[in-house]
mmCIF file of C-alpha atoms in Angstrom:
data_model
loop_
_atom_site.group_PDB
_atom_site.id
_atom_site.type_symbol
_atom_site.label_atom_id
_atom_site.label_comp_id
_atom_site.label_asym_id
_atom_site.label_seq_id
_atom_site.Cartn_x
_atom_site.Cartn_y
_atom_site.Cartn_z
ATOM 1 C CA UNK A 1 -11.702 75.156 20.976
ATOM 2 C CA UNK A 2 -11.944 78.944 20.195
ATOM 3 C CA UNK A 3 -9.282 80.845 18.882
ATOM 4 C CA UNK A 4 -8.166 84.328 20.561
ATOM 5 C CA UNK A 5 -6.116 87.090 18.406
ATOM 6 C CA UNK A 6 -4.681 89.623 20.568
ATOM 7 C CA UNK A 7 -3.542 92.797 18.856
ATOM 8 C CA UNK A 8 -2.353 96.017 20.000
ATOM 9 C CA UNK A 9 -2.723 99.273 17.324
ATOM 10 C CA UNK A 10 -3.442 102.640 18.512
ATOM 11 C CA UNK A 11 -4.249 101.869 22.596
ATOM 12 C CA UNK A 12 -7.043 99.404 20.794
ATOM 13 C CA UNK A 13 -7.092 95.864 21.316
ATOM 14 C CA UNK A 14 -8.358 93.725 18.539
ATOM 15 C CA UNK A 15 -9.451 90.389 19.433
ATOM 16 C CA UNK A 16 -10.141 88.242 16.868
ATOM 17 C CA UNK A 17 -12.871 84.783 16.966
ATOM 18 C CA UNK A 18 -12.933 81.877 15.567
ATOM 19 C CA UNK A 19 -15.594 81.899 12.837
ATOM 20 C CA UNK A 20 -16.946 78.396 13.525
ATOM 21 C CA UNK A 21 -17.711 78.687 17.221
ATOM 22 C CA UNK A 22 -18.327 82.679 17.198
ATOM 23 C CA UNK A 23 -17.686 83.177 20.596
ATOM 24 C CA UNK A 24 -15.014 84.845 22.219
ATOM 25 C CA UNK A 25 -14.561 82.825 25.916
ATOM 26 C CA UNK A 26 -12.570 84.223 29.049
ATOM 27 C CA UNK A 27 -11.616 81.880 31.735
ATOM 28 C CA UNK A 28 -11.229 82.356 35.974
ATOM 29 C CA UNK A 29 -8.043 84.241 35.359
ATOM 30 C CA UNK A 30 -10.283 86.955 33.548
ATOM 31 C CA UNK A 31 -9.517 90.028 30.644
ATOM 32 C CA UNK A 32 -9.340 93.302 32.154
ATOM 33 C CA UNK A 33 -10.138 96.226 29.681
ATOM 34 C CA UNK A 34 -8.156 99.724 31.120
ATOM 35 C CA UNK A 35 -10.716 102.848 31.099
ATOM 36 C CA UNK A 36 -10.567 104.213 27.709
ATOM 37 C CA UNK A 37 -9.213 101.421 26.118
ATOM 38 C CA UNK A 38 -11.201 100.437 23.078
ATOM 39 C CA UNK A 39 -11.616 96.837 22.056
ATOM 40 C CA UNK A 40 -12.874 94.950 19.106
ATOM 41 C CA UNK A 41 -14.583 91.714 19.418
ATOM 42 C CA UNK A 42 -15.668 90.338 16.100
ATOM 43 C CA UNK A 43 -17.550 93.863 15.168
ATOM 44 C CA UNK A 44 -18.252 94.966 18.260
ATOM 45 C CA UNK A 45 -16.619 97.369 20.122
ATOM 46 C CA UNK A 46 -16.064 98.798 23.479
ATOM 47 C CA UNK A 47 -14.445 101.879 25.344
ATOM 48 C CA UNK A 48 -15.225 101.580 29.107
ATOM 49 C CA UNK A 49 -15.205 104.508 31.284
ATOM 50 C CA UNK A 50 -13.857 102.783 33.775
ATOM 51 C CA UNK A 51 -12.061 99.829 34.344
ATOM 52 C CA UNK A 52 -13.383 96.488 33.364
ATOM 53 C CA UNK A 53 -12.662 92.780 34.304
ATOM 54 C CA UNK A 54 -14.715 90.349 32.484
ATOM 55 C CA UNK A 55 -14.477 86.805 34.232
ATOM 56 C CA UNK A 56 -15.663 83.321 33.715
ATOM 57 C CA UNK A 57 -17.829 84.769 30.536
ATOM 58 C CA UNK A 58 -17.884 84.706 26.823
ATOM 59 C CA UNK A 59 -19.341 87.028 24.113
ATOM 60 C CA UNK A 60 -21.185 84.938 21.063
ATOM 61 C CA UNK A 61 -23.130 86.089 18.464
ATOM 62 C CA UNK A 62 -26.365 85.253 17.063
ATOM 63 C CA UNK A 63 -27.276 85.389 13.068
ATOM 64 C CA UNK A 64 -31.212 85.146 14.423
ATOM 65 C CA UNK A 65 -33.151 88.516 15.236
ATOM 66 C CA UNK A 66 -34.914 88.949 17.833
ATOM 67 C CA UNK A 67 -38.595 89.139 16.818
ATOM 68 C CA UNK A 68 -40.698 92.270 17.061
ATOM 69 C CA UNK A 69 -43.917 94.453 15.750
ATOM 70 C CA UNK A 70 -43.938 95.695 13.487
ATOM 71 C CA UNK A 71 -40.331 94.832 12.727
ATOM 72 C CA UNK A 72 -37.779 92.574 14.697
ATOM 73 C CA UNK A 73 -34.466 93.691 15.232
ATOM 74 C CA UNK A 74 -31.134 93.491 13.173
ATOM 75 C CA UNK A 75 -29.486 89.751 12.366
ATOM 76 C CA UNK A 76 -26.906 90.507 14.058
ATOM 77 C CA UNK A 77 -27.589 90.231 18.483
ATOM 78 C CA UNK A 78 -23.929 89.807 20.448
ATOM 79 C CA UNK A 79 -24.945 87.649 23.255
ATOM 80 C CA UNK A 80 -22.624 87.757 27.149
ATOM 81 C CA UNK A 81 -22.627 84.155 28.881
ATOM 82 C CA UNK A 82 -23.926 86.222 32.043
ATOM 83 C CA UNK A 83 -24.906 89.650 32.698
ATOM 84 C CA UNK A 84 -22.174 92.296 33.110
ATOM 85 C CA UNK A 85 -22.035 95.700 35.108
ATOM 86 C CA UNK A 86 -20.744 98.412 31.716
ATOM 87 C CA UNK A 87 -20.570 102.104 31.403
ATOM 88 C CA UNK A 88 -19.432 103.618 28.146
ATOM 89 C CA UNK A 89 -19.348 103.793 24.589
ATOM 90 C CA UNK A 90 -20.844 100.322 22.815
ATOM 91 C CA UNK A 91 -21.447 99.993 19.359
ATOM 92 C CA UNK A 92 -20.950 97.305 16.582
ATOM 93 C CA UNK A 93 -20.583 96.995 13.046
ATOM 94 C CA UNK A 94 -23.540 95.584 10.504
ATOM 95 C CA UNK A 95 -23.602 94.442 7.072
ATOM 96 C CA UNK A 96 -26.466 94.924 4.711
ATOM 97 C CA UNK A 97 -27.590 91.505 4.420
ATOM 98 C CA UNK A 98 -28.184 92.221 7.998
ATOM 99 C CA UNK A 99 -30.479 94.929 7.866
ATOM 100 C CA UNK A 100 -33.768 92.137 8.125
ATOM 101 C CA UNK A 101 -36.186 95.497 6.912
ATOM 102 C CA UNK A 102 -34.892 97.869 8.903
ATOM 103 C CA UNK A 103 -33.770 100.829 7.128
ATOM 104 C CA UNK A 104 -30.699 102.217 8.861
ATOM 105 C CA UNK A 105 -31.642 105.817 9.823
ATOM 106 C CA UNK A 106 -34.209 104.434 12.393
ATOM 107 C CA UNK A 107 -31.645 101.959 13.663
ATOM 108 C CA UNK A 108 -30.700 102.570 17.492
ATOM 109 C CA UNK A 109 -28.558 100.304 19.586
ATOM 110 C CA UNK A 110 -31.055 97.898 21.802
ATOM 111 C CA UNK A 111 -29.891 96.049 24.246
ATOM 112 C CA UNK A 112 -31.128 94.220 27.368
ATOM 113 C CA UNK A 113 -29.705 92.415 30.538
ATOM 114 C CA UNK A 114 -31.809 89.437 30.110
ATOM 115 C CA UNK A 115 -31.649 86.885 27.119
ATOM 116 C CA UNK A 116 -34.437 87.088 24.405
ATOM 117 C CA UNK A 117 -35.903 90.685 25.465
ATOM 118 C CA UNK A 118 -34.494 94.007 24.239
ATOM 119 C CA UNK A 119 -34.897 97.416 25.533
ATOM 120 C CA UNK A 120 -34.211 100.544 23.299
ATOM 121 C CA UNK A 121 -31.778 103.146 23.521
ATOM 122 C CA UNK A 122 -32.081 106.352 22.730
ATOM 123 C CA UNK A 123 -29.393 107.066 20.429
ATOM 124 C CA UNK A 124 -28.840 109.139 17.163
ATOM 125 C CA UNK A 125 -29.287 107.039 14.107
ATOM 126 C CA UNK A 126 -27.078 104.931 12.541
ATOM 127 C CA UNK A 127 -23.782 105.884 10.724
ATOM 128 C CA UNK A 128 -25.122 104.744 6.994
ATOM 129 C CA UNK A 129 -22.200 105.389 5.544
ATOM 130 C CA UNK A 130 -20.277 103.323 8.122
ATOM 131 C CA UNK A 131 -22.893 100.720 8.811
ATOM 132 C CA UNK A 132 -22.325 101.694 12.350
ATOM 133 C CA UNK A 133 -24.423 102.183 15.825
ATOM 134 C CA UNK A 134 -22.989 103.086 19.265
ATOM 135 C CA UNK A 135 -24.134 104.733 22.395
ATOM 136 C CA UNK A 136 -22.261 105.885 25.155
ATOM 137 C CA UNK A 137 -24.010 104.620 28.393
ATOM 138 C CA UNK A 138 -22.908 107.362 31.214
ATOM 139 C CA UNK A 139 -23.913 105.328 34.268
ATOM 140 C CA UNK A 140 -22.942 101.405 34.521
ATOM 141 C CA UNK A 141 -25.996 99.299 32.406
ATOM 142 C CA UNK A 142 -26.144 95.416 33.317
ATOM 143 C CA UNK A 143 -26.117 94.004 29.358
ATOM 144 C CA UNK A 144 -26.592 90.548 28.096
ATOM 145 C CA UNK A 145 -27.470 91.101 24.674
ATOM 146 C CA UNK A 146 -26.545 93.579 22.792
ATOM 147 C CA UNK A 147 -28.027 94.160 18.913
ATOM 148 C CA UNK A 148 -30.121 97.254 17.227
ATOM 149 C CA UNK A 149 -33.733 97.599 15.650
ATOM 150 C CA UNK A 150 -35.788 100.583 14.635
ATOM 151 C CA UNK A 151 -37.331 102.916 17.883
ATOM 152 C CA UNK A 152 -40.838 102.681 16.507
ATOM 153 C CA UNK A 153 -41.019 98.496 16.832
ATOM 154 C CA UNK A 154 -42.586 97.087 19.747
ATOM 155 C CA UNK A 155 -40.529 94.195 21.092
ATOM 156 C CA UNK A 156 -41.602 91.763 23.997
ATOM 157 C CA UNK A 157 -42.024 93.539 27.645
ATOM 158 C CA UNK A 158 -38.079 94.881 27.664
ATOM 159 C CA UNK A 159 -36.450 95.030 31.761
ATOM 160 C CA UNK A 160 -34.168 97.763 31.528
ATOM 161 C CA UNK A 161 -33.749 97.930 35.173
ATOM 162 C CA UNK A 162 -34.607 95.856 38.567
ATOM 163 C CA UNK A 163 -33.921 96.679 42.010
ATOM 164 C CA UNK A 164 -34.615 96.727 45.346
ATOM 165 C CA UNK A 165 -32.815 98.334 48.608
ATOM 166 C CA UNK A 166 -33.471 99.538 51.932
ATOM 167 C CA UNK A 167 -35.571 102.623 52.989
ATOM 168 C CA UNK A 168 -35.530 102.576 56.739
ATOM 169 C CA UNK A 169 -36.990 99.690 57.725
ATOM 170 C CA UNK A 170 -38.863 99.231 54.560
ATOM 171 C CA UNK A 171 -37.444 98.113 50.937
ATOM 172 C CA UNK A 172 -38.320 100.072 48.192
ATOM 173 C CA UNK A 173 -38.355 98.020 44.803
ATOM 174 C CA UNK A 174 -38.206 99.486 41.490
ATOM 175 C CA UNK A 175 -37.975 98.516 38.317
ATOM 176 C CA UNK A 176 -38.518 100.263 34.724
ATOM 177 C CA UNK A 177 -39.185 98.708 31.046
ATOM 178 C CA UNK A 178 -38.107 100.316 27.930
ATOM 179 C CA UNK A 179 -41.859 99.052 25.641
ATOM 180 C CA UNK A 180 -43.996 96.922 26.830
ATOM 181 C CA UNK A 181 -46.338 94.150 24.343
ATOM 182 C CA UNK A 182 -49.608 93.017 25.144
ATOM 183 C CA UNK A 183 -48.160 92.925 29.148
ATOM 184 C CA UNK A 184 -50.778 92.631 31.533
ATOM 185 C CA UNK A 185 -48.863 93.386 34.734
ATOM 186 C CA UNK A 186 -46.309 92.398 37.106
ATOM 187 C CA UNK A 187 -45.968 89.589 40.252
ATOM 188 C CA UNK A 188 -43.520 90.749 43.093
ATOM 189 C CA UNK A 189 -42.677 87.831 45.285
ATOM 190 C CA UNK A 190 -40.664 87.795 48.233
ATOM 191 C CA UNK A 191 -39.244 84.987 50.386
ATOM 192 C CA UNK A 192 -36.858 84.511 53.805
ATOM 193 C CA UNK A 193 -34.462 82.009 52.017
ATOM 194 C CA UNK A 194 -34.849 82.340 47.624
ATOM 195 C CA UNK A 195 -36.871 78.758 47.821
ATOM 196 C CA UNK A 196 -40.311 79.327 49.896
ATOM 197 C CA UNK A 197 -41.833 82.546 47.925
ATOM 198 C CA UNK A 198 -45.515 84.433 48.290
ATOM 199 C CA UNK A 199 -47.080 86.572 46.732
ATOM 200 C CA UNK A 200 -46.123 90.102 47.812
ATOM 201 C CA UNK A 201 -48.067 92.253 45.424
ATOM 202 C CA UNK A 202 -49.404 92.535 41.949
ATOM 203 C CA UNK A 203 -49.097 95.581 40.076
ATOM 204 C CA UNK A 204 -51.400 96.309 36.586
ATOM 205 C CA UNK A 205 -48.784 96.664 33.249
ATOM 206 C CA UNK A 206 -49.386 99.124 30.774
ATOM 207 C CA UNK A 207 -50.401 97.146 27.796
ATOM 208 C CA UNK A 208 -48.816 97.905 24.756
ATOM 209 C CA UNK A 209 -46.264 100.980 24.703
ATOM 210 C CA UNK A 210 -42.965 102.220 23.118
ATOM 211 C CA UNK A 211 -41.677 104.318 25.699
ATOM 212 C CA UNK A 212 -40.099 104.000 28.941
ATOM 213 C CA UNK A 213 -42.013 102.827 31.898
ATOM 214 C CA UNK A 214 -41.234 103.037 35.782
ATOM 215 C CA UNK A 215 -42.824 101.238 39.016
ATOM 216 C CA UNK A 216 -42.152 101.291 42.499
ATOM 217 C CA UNK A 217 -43.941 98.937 45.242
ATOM 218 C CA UNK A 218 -42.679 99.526 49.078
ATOM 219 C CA UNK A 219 -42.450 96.069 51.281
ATOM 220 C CA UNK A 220 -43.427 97.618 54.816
ATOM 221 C CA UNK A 221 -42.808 94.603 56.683
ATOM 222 C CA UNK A 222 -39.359 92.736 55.177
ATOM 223 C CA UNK A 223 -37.525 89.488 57.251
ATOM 224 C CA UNK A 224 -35.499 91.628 59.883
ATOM 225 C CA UNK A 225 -32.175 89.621 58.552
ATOM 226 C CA UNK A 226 -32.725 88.843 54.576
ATOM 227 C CA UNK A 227 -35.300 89.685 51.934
ATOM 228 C CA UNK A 228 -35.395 88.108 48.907
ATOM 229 C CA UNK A 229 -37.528 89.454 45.980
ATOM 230 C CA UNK A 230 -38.798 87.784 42.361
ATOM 231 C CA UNK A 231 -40.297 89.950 39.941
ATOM 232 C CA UNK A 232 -41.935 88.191 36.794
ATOM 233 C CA UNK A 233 -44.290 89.368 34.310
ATOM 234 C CA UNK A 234 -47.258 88.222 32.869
ATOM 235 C CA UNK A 235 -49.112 88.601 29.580
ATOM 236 C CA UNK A 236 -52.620 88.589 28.569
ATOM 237 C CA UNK A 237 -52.429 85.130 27.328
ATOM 238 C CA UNK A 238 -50.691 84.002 30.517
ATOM 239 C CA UNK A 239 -47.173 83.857 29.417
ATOM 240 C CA UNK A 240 -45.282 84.601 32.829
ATOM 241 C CA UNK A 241 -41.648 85.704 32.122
ATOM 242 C CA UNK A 242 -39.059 85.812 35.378
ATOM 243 C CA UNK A 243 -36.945 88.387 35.551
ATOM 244 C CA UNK A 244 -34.528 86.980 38.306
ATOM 245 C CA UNK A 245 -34.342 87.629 42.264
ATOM 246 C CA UNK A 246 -32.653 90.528 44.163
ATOM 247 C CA UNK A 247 -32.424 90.496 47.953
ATOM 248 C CA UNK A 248 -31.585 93.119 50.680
ATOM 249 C CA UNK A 249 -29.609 93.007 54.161
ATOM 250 C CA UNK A 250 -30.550 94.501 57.025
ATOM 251 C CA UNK A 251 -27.512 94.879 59.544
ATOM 252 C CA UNK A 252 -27.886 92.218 62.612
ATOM 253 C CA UNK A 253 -25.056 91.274 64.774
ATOM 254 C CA UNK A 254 -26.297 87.758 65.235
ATOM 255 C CA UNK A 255 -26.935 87.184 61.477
ATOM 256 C CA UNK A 256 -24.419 84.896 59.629
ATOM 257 C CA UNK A 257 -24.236 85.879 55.788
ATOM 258 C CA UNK A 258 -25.980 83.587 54.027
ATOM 259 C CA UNK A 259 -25.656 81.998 50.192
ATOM 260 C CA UNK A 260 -28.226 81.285 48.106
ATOM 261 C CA UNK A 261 -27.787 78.451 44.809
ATOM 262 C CA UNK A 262 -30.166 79.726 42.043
ATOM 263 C CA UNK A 263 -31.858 78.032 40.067
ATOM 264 C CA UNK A 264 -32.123 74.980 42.222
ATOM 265 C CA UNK A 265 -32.690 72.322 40.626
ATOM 266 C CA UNK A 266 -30.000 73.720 37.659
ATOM 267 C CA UNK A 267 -29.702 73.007 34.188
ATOM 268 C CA UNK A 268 -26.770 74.774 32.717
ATOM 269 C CA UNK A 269 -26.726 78.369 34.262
ATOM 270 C CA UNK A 270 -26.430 78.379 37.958
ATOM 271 C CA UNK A 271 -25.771 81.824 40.412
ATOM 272 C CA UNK A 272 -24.373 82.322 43.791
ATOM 273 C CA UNK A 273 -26.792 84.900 45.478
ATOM 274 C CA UNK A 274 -24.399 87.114 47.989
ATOM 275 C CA UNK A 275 -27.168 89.030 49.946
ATOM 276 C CA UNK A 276 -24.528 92.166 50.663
ATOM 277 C CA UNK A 277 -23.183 92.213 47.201
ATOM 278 C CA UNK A 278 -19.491 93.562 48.815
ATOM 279 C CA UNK A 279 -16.284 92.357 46.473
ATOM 280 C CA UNK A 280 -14.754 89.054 48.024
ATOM 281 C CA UNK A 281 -12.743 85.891 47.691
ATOM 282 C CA UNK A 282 -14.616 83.107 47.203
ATOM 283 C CA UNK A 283 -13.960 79.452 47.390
ATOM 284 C CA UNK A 284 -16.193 77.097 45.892
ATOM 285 C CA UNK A 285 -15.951 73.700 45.780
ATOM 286 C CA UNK A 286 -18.026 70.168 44.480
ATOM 287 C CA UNK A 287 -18.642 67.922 46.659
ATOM 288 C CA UNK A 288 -20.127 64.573 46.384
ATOM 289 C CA UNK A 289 -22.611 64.494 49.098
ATOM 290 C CA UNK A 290 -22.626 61.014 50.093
ATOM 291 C CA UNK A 291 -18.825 60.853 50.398
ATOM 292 C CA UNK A 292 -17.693 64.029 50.884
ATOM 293 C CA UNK A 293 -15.080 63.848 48.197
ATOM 294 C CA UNK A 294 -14.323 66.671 45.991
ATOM 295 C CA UNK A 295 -15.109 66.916 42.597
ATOM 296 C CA UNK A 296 -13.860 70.570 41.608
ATOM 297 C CA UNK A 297 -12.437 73.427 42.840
ATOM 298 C CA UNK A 298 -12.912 76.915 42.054
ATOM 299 C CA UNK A 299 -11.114 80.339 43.217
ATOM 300 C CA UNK A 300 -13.280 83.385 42.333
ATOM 301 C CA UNK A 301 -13.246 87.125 42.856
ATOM 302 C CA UNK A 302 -16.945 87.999 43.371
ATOM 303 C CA UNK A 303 -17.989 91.524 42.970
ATOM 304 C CA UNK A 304 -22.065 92.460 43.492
ATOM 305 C CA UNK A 305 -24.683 90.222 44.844
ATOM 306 C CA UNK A 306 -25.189 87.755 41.866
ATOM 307 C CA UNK A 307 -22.346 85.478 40.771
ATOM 308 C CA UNK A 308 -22.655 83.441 38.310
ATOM 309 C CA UNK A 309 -20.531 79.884 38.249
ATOM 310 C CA UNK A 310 -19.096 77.485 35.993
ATOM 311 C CA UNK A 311 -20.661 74.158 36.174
ATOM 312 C CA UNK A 312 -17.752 71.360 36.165
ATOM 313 C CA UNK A 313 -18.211 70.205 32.860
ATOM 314 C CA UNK A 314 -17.839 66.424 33.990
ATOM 315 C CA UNK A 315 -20.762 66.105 36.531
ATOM 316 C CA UNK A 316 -23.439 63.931 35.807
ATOM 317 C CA UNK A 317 -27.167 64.951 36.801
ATOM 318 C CA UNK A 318 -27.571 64.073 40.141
ATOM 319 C CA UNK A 319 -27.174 65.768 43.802
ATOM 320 C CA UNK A 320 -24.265 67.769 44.771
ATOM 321 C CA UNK A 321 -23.133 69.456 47.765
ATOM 322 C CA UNK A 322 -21.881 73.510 46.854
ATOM 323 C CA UNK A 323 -19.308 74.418 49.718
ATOM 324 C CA UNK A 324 -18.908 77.933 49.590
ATOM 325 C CA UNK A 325 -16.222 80.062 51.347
ATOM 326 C CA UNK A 326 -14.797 83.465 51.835
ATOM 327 C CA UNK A 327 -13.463 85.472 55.023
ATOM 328 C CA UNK A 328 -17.382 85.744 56.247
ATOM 329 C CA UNK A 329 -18.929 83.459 54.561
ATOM 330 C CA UNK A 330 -18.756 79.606 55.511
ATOM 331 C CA UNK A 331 -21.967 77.857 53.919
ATOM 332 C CA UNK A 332 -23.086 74.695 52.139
ATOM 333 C CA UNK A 333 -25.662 74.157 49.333
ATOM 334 C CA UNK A 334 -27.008 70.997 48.285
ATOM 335 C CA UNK A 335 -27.675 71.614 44.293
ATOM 336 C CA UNK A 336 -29.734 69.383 42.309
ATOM 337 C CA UNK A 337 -27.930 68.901 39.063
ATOM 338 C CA UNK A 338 -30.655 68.412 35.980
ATOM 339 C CA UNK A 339 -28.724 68.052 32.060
#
């Protein structure tokens, strides 16, 4: 089980993690961080701008860098259980040993919202005396992993950003990378439902670069209800990498919201997709679909269109019914269950 230290010195909180598990877990009932209150976890540390409230997530942290041309980044990557929404200053401590050939005036922080794939910050180098990088990110910045590596490297194709939203009765979707590695281009998908997807539009990638790159593709003729879009990438050798799906909602007074399980069939990481993405109070529960009895119960305080949830730790692969509900929402998922 891991071990929290909670510590108060200075309006910081110091929380402290168990060395053997080296994660630092937080539970339905959440940690909420006050706006420019600075926390330590294990090294890391954070000063939101505004308030935070971290939920069903955990912060762990990897020894293995994350590979790159011509140098890979520090060993040291701080790894979120899902995605989070921050704006602020972010930094960590490093060690020497950690240093895996970087030297530390080239060091920036890196960071990325998707798990294996970093995107660079612009930052001024690396405290040397302090063995210290931060950055203050003005605008909120959906992180996953957080680590640092030298500007020059080329990493793998790095999302720093993904979305789409209406533009009259079009969707604009954008996206932007932070390098991009031997990336041939991009596949935008779209879809009525997050299941049955085609092919939307390909767009040529830029090959190798270090610098920031943007694209933009218009949909002119979106479902008049719900879009839902998949962006993935490809590689010259054919590696495809998917970088998620993001979905718009066109106002209809005969549309009932509705809630998309994904991935479906699920592994270990499974999302509730909430096409408005407005804060609400959801009830989830697991349901045996043959008898209709309940298996778990979950209260959750969703905020933004993706949510992730905790998979009941005693559920057997198999099918499963996902009853979902909230003030305007009333929906049912069947989820295949794949460990």
């Amino acid at each position: 089980m891991t071990t929290k230290k909670h510590l108060f010195l200075n309006g910081a909180l110091l929380l402290g993690i168990q060395a053997a598990s080296a994660q630092f877990v937080v539970g339905g009932e959440g940690f909420f961080i006050k706006s420019g209150t600075t926390v330590f976890v294990d090294s890391l540390v954070m000063t939101p701008n505004a308030d935070l409230t971290i939920v069903n997530n955990s912060i762990a942290i990897s020894r293995a860098a994350i590979p790159g041309v011509p140098k890979g980044s520090v060993a040291r990557v701080y790894q979120f259980g899902a995605p989070i929404s921050y704006s602020g200053v972010i930094g960590f401590f490093y060690a020497n040993s950690e240093l895996n050939g970087n030297t530390e005036p080239e060091l920036t922080l890196s960071y990325n919202s998707t798990t294996g794939q970093i995107g660079f910050v612009n930052t001024s180098p690396a405290n040397a005396s302090s063995n210290f990088v931060s950055q203050t990110l003005a605008s909120p910045t959906t992180l996953q992993q957080v680590t640092a590596a030298a500007s020059a490297s080329a990493l793998p194709v790095s999302l720093l950003s993904f979305s789409v939203r209406p533009d009259g009765h079009k969707v604009k979707i954008e996206w932007e990378t932070a390098s991009e590695r031997n990336n041939k281009g991009f596949e935008i998908d779209r879809s009525p439902d997050a299941v049955r997807f085609t092919r939307l539009a390909t767009v040529d990638g830029r090959g190798t670069v270090s610098s920031r790159q943007k694209y933009q593709l218009v949909d002119d003729s979106p479902e008049p209800t719900v879009t839902y879009y998949r962006l993935r990438q490809v590689d010259f050798d054919g590696t495809v990498k998917d970088y998620g799906i993001k979905s718009v909602v066109f106002d209809s007074p005969n549309h009932s919201l509705k809630v998309v399980a994904y991935p479906n069939p699920v592994t270990s990481r499974l999302s509730l997709l909430l096409p408005d993405g407005r804060p609400r109070s959801l009830k989830v529960d697991w349901l045996d679909p043959v008898t209709g009895r309940r298996l778990s119960t979950e209260s959750i305080e969703a905020v933004g269109a993706e949510q992730p949830l905790t998979i009941p730790s005693g559920l057997r692969s198999g099918l499963y019914l996902l009853r979902v509900n909230s003030g305007d929402i009333s929906e049912s998922v069947r989820i295949s269950l794949q460990k």
